[in-house]
PDB file of C-alpha atoms in Angstrom:
ATOM      1  CA  LEU A   1      86.523  58.134 106.730  1.00 38.00           C
ATOM      2  CA  SER A   2      85.501  59.115 103.275  1.00 47.00           C
ATOM      3  CA  ALA A   3      85.657  62.551 101.737  1.00 53.00           C
ATOM      4  CA  GLN A   4      83.081  65.017 102.980  1.00 54.00           C
ATOM      5  CA  ALA A   5      82.409  68.069 100.849  1.00 51.00           C
ATOM      6  CA  ALA A   6      81.086  71.157 102.553  1.00 62.00           C
ATOM      7  CA  ASP A   7      81.061  73.575  99.628  1.00 85.00           C
ATOM      8  CA  ILE A   8      80.801  71.772  96.296  1.00 89.00           C
ATOM      9  CA  GLY A   9      80.126  74.981  94.364  1.00 90.00           C
ATOM     10  CA  ALA A  10      83.305  76.641  95.603  1.00 91.00           C
ATOM     11  CA  LEU A  11      85.339  73.505  94.884  1.00 93.00           C
ATOM     12  CA  ARG A  12      83.987  73.222  91.339  1.00 93.00           C
ATOM     13  CA  GLN A  13      84.755  76.892  90.718  1.00 93.00           C
ATOM     14  CA  ALA A  14      88.301  76.494  92.071  1.00 93.00           C
ATOM     15  CA  ALA A  15      88.934  73.326  90.011  1.00 94.00           C
ATOM     16  CA  THR A  16      90.870  74.952  87.188  1.00 94.00           C
ATOM     17  CA  GLY A  17      93.871  72.624  87.111  1.00 94.00           C
ATOM     18  CA  ALA A  18      94.805  69.686  84.951  1.00 94.00           C
ATOM     19  CA  ARG A  19      92.405  66.819  84.343  1.00 94.00           C
ATOM     20  CA  PHE A  20      93.310  63.189  84.934  1.00 92.00           C
ATOM     21  CA  SER A  21      91.500  59.874  84.844  1.00 89.00           C
ATOM     22  CA  TYR A  22      91.455  57.287  87.577  1.00 84.00           C
ATOM     23  CA  GLY A  23      89.528  54.164  86.708  1.00 82.00           C
ATOM     24  CA  HIS A  24      86.429  55.290  84.855  1.00 88.00           C
ATOM     25  CA  SER A  25      86.307  58.722  86.533  1.00 91.00           C
ATOM     26  CA  THR A  26      87.722  62.071  85.475  1.00 94.00           C
ATOM     27  CA  TYR A  27      89.115  64.401  88.110  1.00 95.00           C
ATOM     28  CA  ARG A  28      90.293  67.981  87.971  1.00 95.00           C
ATOM     29  CA  LEU A  29      93.012  69.423  90.203  1.00 95.00           C
ATOM     30  CA  ILE A  30      92.149  72.355  92.476  1.00 94.00           C
ATOM     31  CA  PRO A  31      95.394  74.357  92.349  1.00 89.00           C
ATOM     32  CA  GLY A  32      94.192  77.210  94.574  1.00 86.00           C
ATOM     33  CA  ALA A  33      93.328  74.974  97.524  1.00 91.00           C
ATOM     34  CA  VAL A  34      95.570  74.176 100.464  1.00 90.00           C
ATOM     35  CA  VAL A  35      95.491  70.737 102.085  1.00 90.00           C
ATOM     36  CA  ARG A  36      96.161  70.845 105.807  1.00 88.00           C
ATOM     37  CA  LEU A  37      96.223  68.161 108.458  1.00 84.00           C
ATOM     38  CA  HIS A  38      93.751  69.087 111.207  1.00 66.00           C
ATOM     39  CA  ALA A  39      93.226  72.528 109.640  1.00 44.00           C
ATOM     40  CA  GLU A  40      89.859  72.848 111.346  1.00 46.00           C
ATOM     41  CA  GLN A  41      91.658  73.274 114.680  1.00 47.00           C
ATOM     42  CA  ARG A  42      93.757  76.146 113.320  1.00 50.00           C
ATOM     43  CA  LEU A  43      90.695  77.813 111.839  1.00 48.00           C
ATOM     44  CA  ARG A  44      88.877  77.810 115.196  1.00 47.00           C
ATOM     45  CA  GLY A  45      90.731  80.921 116.284  1.00 43.00           C
ATOM     46  CA  PRO A  46      88.860  83.934 117.640  1.00 38.00           C
ATOM     47  CA  HIS A  47      87.512  85.079 114.251  1.00 35.00           C
ATOM     48  CA  PRO A  48      87.951  82.426 111.550  1.00 43.00           C
ATOM     49  CA  ALA A  49      85.600  84.296 109.216  1.00 40.00           C
ATOM     50  CA  ASP A  50      87.843  87.354 109.450  1.00 36.00           C
ATOM     51  CA  ALA A  51      90.781  85.280 108.293  1.00 51.00           C
ATOM     52  CA  GLY A  52      89.102  84.825 104.901  1.00 57.00           C
ATOM     53  CA  ASP A  53      89.636  81.060 105.033  1.00 66.00           C
ATOM     54  CA  ARG A  54      87.047  78.341 104.786  1.00 80.00           C
ATOM     55  CA  VAL A  55      87.211  74.587 104.913  1.00 88.00           C
ATOM     56  CA  ALA A  56      85.548  73.584 101.664  1.00 90.00           C
ATOM     57  CA  ALA A  57      85.904  69.814 102.166  1.00 90.00           C
ATOM     58  CA  ARG A  58      87.483  67.168 104.363  1.00 89.00           C
ATOM     59  CA  VAL A  59      89.163  63.877 103.591  1.00 89.00           C
ATOM     60  CA  GLY A  60      89.702  62.076 106.884  1.00 87.00           C
ATOM     61  CA  PRO A  61      91.910  64.286 109.075  1.00 89.00           C
ATOM     62  CA  TYR A  62      92.752  66.585 106.151  1.00 90.00           C
ATOM     63  CA  ALA A  63      90.926  69.816 105.436  1.00 91.00           C
ATOM     64  CA  ILE A  64      90.843  71.430 102.010  1.00 92.00           C
ATOM     65  CA  VAL A  65      91.033  75.168 102.593  1.00 91.00           C
ATOM     66  CA  LEU A  66      90.006  77.912 100.184  1.00 89.00           C
ATOM     67  CA  GLY A  67      90.495  81.603 100.898  1.00 74.00           C
ATOM     68  CA  ARG A  68      93.344  83.888 101.895  1.00 61.00           C
ATOM     69  CA  GLU A  69      95.518  81.135 103.411  1.00 57.00           C
ATOM     70  CA  ALA A  70      95.203  79.190 100.182  1.00 56.00           C
ATOM     71  CA  ARG A  71      96.121  82.208  98.056  1.00 52.00           C
ATOM     72  CA  ASP A  72      99.121  83.035 100.277  1.00 55.00           C
ATOM     73  CA  ALA A  73     100.318  79.424 100.372  1.00 52.00           C
ATOM     74  CA  ALA A  74     100.079  79.126  96.591  1.00 51.00           C
ATOM     75  CA  HIS A  75     103.042  81.506  96.322  1.00 48.00           C
ATOM     76  CA  ALA A  76     105.228  79.510  98.742  1.00 51.00           C
ATOM     77  CA  PRO A  77     106.925  76.292  97.642  1.00 54.00           C
ATOM     78  CA  PRO A  78     105.742  73.183  99.515  1.00 53.00           C
ATOM     79  CA  ASP A  79     107.910  71.870 102.332  1.00 53.00           C
ATOM     80  CA  PRO A  80     108.735  68.219 101.459  1.00 53.00           C
ATOM     81  CA  SER A  81     109.261  67.455 105.167  1.00 54.00           C
ATOM     82  CA  LYS A  82     105.534  68.129 105.711  1.00 51.00           C
ATOM     83  CA  PRO A  83     103.657  65.481 103.702  1.00 51.00           C
ATOM     84  CA  ASP A  84     100.342  67.369 103.846  1.00 51.00           C
ATOM     85  CA  GLU A  85     101.938  70.314 102.023  1.00 58.00           C
ATOM     86  CA  CYS A  86     102.714  68.052  99.046  1.00 87.00           C
ATOM     87  CA  LEU A  87      99.095  66.931  98.630  1.00 93.00           C
ATOM     88  CA  VAL A  88      96.779  68.612  96.139  1.00 94.00           C
ATOM     89  CA  ALA A  89      92.988  68.471  96.151  1.00 95.00           C
ATOM     90  CA  ALA A  90      91.002  67.296  93.141  1.00 95.00           C
ATOM     91  CA  ILE A  91      87.311  66.900  92.431  1.00 94.00           C
ATOM     92  CA  ASN A  92      85.487  64.208  90.496  1.00 94.00           C
ATOM     93  CA  GLU A  93      83.891  66.078  87.615  1.00 94.00           C
ATOM     94  CA  LEU A  94      80.766  63.899  87.633  1.00 93.00           C
ATOM     95  CA  THR A  95      80.084  63.113  91.302  1.00 92.00           C
ATOM     96  CA  ALA A  96      81.902  66.075  92.947  1.00 91.00           C
ATOM     97  CA  GLN A  97      83.711  63.664  95.284  1.00 91.00           C
ATOM     98  CA  THR A  98      86.812  65.350  96.630  1.00 92.00           C
ATOM     99  CA  VAL A  99      90.085  63.411  96.731  1.00 93.00           C
ATOM    100  CA  LEU A 100      93.668  64.180  97.616  1.00 95.00           C
ATOM    101  CA  VAL A 101      96.455  63.583  95.125  1.00 95.00           C
ATOM    102  CA  ALA A 102      99.989  62.704  96.201  1.00 95.00           C
ATOM    103  CA  PRO A 103     103.093  63.502  94.117  1.00 96.00           C
ATOM    104  CA  LYS A 104     103.418  59.837  93.134  1.00 96.00           C
ATOM    105  CA  LEU A 105     102.621  57.670  90.177  1.00 97.00           C
ATOM    106  CA  LYS A 106     101.506  54.070  90.589  1.00 96.00           C
ATOM    107  CA  LEU A 107     102.667  51.704  87.849  1.00 97.00           C
ATOM    108  CA  PHE A 108     101.148  48.318  87.074  1.00 97.00           C
ATOM    109  CA  GLY A 109     102.319  45.537  84.793  1.00 97.00           C
ATOM    110  CA  THR A 110     105.979  46.498  84.990  1.00 97.00           C
ATOM    111  CA  THR A 111     109.347  45.348  86.318  1.00 97.00           C
ATOM    112  CA  PRO A 112     111.754  47.020  88.750  1.00 98.00           C
ATOM    113  CA  ALA A 113     114.213  47.713  85.915  1.00 97.00           C
ATOM    114  CA  VAL A 114     111.546  49.408  83.775  1.00 97.00           C
ATOM    115  CA  ALA A 115     110.244  51.397  86.749  1.00 98.00           C
ATOM    116  CA  ASP A 116     113.761  52.649  87.541  1.00 98.00           C
ATOM    117  CA  ALA A 117     114.331  53.631  83.905  1.00 97.00           C
ATOM    118  CA  LEU A 118     110.998  55.475  83.713  1.00 98.00           C
ATOM    119  CA  ALA A 119     111.710  57.274  86.996  1.00 98.00           C
ATOM    120  CA  ARG A 120     115.089  58.456  85.699  1.00 97.00           C
ATOM    121  CA  ARG A 121     113.573  59.498  82.356  1.00 96.00           C
ATOM    122  CA  THR A 122     110.846  61.581  84.025  1.00 97.00           C
ATOM    123  CA  GLY A 123     112.816  63.081  86.920  1.00 97.00           C
ATOM    124  CA  GLY A 124     111.302  60.951  89.659  1.00 97.00           C
ATOM    125  CA  THR A 125     112.590  58.553  92.279  1.00 97.00           C
ATOM    126  CA  THR A 126     111.485  54.946  92.555  1.00 98.00           C
ATOM    127  CA  VAL A 127     109.809  54.445  95.924  1.00 97.00           C
ATOM    128  CA  TYR A 128     109.236  50.727  95.450  1.00 96.00           C
ATOM    129  CA  ALA A 129     109.123  48.199  92.656  1.00 97.00           C
ATOM    130  CA  SER A 130     107.911  44.624  92.954  1.00 97.00           C
ATOM    131  CA  ALA A 131     108.868  41.822  90.622  1.00 96.00           C
ATOM    132  CA  MET A 132     106.274  39.661  92.401  1.00 96.00           C
ATOM    133  CA  ASP A 133     103.136  41.609  91.474  1.00 97.00           C
ATOM    134  CA  GLY A 134     104.484  43.904  88.747  1.00 97.00           C
ATOM    135  CA  SER A 135     103.680  47.116  90.596  1.00 97.00           C
ATOM    136  CA  ALA A 136     105.831  50.147  91.338  1.00 98.00           C
ATOM    137  CA  ALA A 137     105.602  53.707  92.620  1.00 98.00           C
ATOM    138  CA  ILE A 138     107.578  56.762  91.536  1.00 98.00           C
ATOM    139  CA  ARG A 139     107.748  59.918  93.683  1.00 97.00           C
ATOM    140  CA  TYR A 140     108.082  63.441  92.265  1.00 97.00           C
ATOM    141  CA  GLY A 141     108.750  66.841  93.794  1.00 95.00           C
ATOM    142  CA  SER A 142     105.186  68.008  93.223  1.00 94.00           C
ATOM    143  CA  VAL A 143     101.821  66.814  92.001  1.00 95.00           C
ATOM    144  CA  GLU A 144     102.321  68.979  88.916  1.00 94.00           C
ATOM    145  CA  ALA A 145     105.581  67.151  88.124  1.00 96.00           C
ATOM    146  CA  ALA A 146     103.854  63.799  88.698  1.00 97.00           C
ATOM    147  CA  HIS A 147     101.034  64.836  86.349  1.00 96.00           C
ATOM    148  CA  ALA A 148     103.542  65.885  83.665  1.00 96.00           C
ATOM    149  CA  ALA A 149     105.255  62.496  84.013  1.00 97.00           C
ATOM    150  CA  LEU A 150     101.868  60.774  83.812  1.00 96.00           C
ATOM    151  CA  MET A 151     101.286  62.402  80.439  1.00 94.00           C
ATOM    152  CA  GLN A 152     104.714  61.188  79.228  1.00 94.00           C
ATOM    153  CA  LEU A 153     104.217  57.635  80.454  1.00 95.00           C
ATOM    154  CA  HIS A 154     100.675  56.914  79.222  1.00 87.00           C
ATOM    155  CA  ASN A 155     101.928  54.906  76.251  1.00 87.00           C
ATOM    156  CA  ALA A 156     105.307  53.854  77.648  1.00 92.00           C
ATOM    157  CA  SER A 157     106.440  50.368  76.794  1.00 94.00           C
ATOM    158  CA  GLY A 158     107.030  47.974  79.663  1.00 95.00           C
ATOM    159  CA  VAL A 159     104.070  49.173  81.735  1.00 96.00           C
ATOM    160  CA  THR A 160     100.373  48.371  81.309  1.00 95.00           C
ATOM    161  CA  GLU A 161      98.883  51.145  83.464  1.00 94.00           C
ATOM    162  CA  VAL A 162     100.053  54.370  85.086  1.00 95.00           C
ATOM    163  CA  ALA A 163      97.981  56.459  87.513  1.00 95.00           C
ATOM    164  CA  LEU A 164      98.385  59.332  89.931  1.00 94.00           C
ATOM    165  CA  GLN A 165      98.142  58.212  93.543  1.00 93.00           C
ATOM    166  CA  GLY A 166      94.802  59.414  94.841  1.00 89.00           C
ATOM    167  CA  ILE A 167      93.549  59.313  98.416  1.00 86.00           C
ATOM    168  CA  GLN A 168      89.775  58.975  98.620  1.00 80.00           C
ATOM    169  CA  SER A 169      89.557  58.147 102.299  1.00 67.00           C
ATOM    170  CA  VAL A 170      91.781  57.829 105.347  1.00 60.00           C
ATOM    171  CA  ASP A 171      91.623  55.145 108.019  1.00 53.00           C
ATOM    172  CA  GLU A 172      92.036  57.068 111.267  1.00 53.00           C
ATOM    173  CA  ARG A 173      91.739  54.019 113.544  1.00 48.00           C
ATOM    174  CA  ASN A 174      95.521  53.527 113.722  1.00 45.00           C
TER     175      ASN A 174
END
C-alpha cells in the first residue's frame, strides 16, 4: 500500500526538520510526528478527539500521528526494540507524498571494507555489505544521527551514492 495523506496542511506545517534528497525529490523531516504501527486501533478509544491526537497520514500499516501523543513522545527517547519508534516521517516538498525514514543509510558503488570504515567513522554499524553488487547499509541510533552521517558522507571517497533509507509503501500481503 502506498502512503495516504489525510491532512497535508498539518504535515507541511509540522515539517520543520532537516531536508534531504532522494533521487530527484527533496523531502523534509517531520520531527514532531510519531510513527506508530496500527495506531488507528489505539486511537479508536472512547473519545479519540479528546486525546488531542490525529492520524495525519498512513503508510501501509503505519500511522503518522500529530497532537498530544506526538508532543509527549518527542520528549522520550525511542525504544530500539520497537522498530516503529525508530522511524521518522518526512514529506516530499513538491508532491506532499509522505514517507517513513529509517535510521539507516544505503550506500552504492562501494566495498565491504569501505562501508565498514565509513560506519566506524560516523558512529554507525554495518548491517550488510555486498562485494557482488557494491551496495551496503549502515544503521544508526536515530534518524537524526543517520542524517548527520549522510551529510558527512556525501563526498566520501570509495562510494558513489549515499541515501537515507526511505519507506514509501509497505507490502502487507506477507
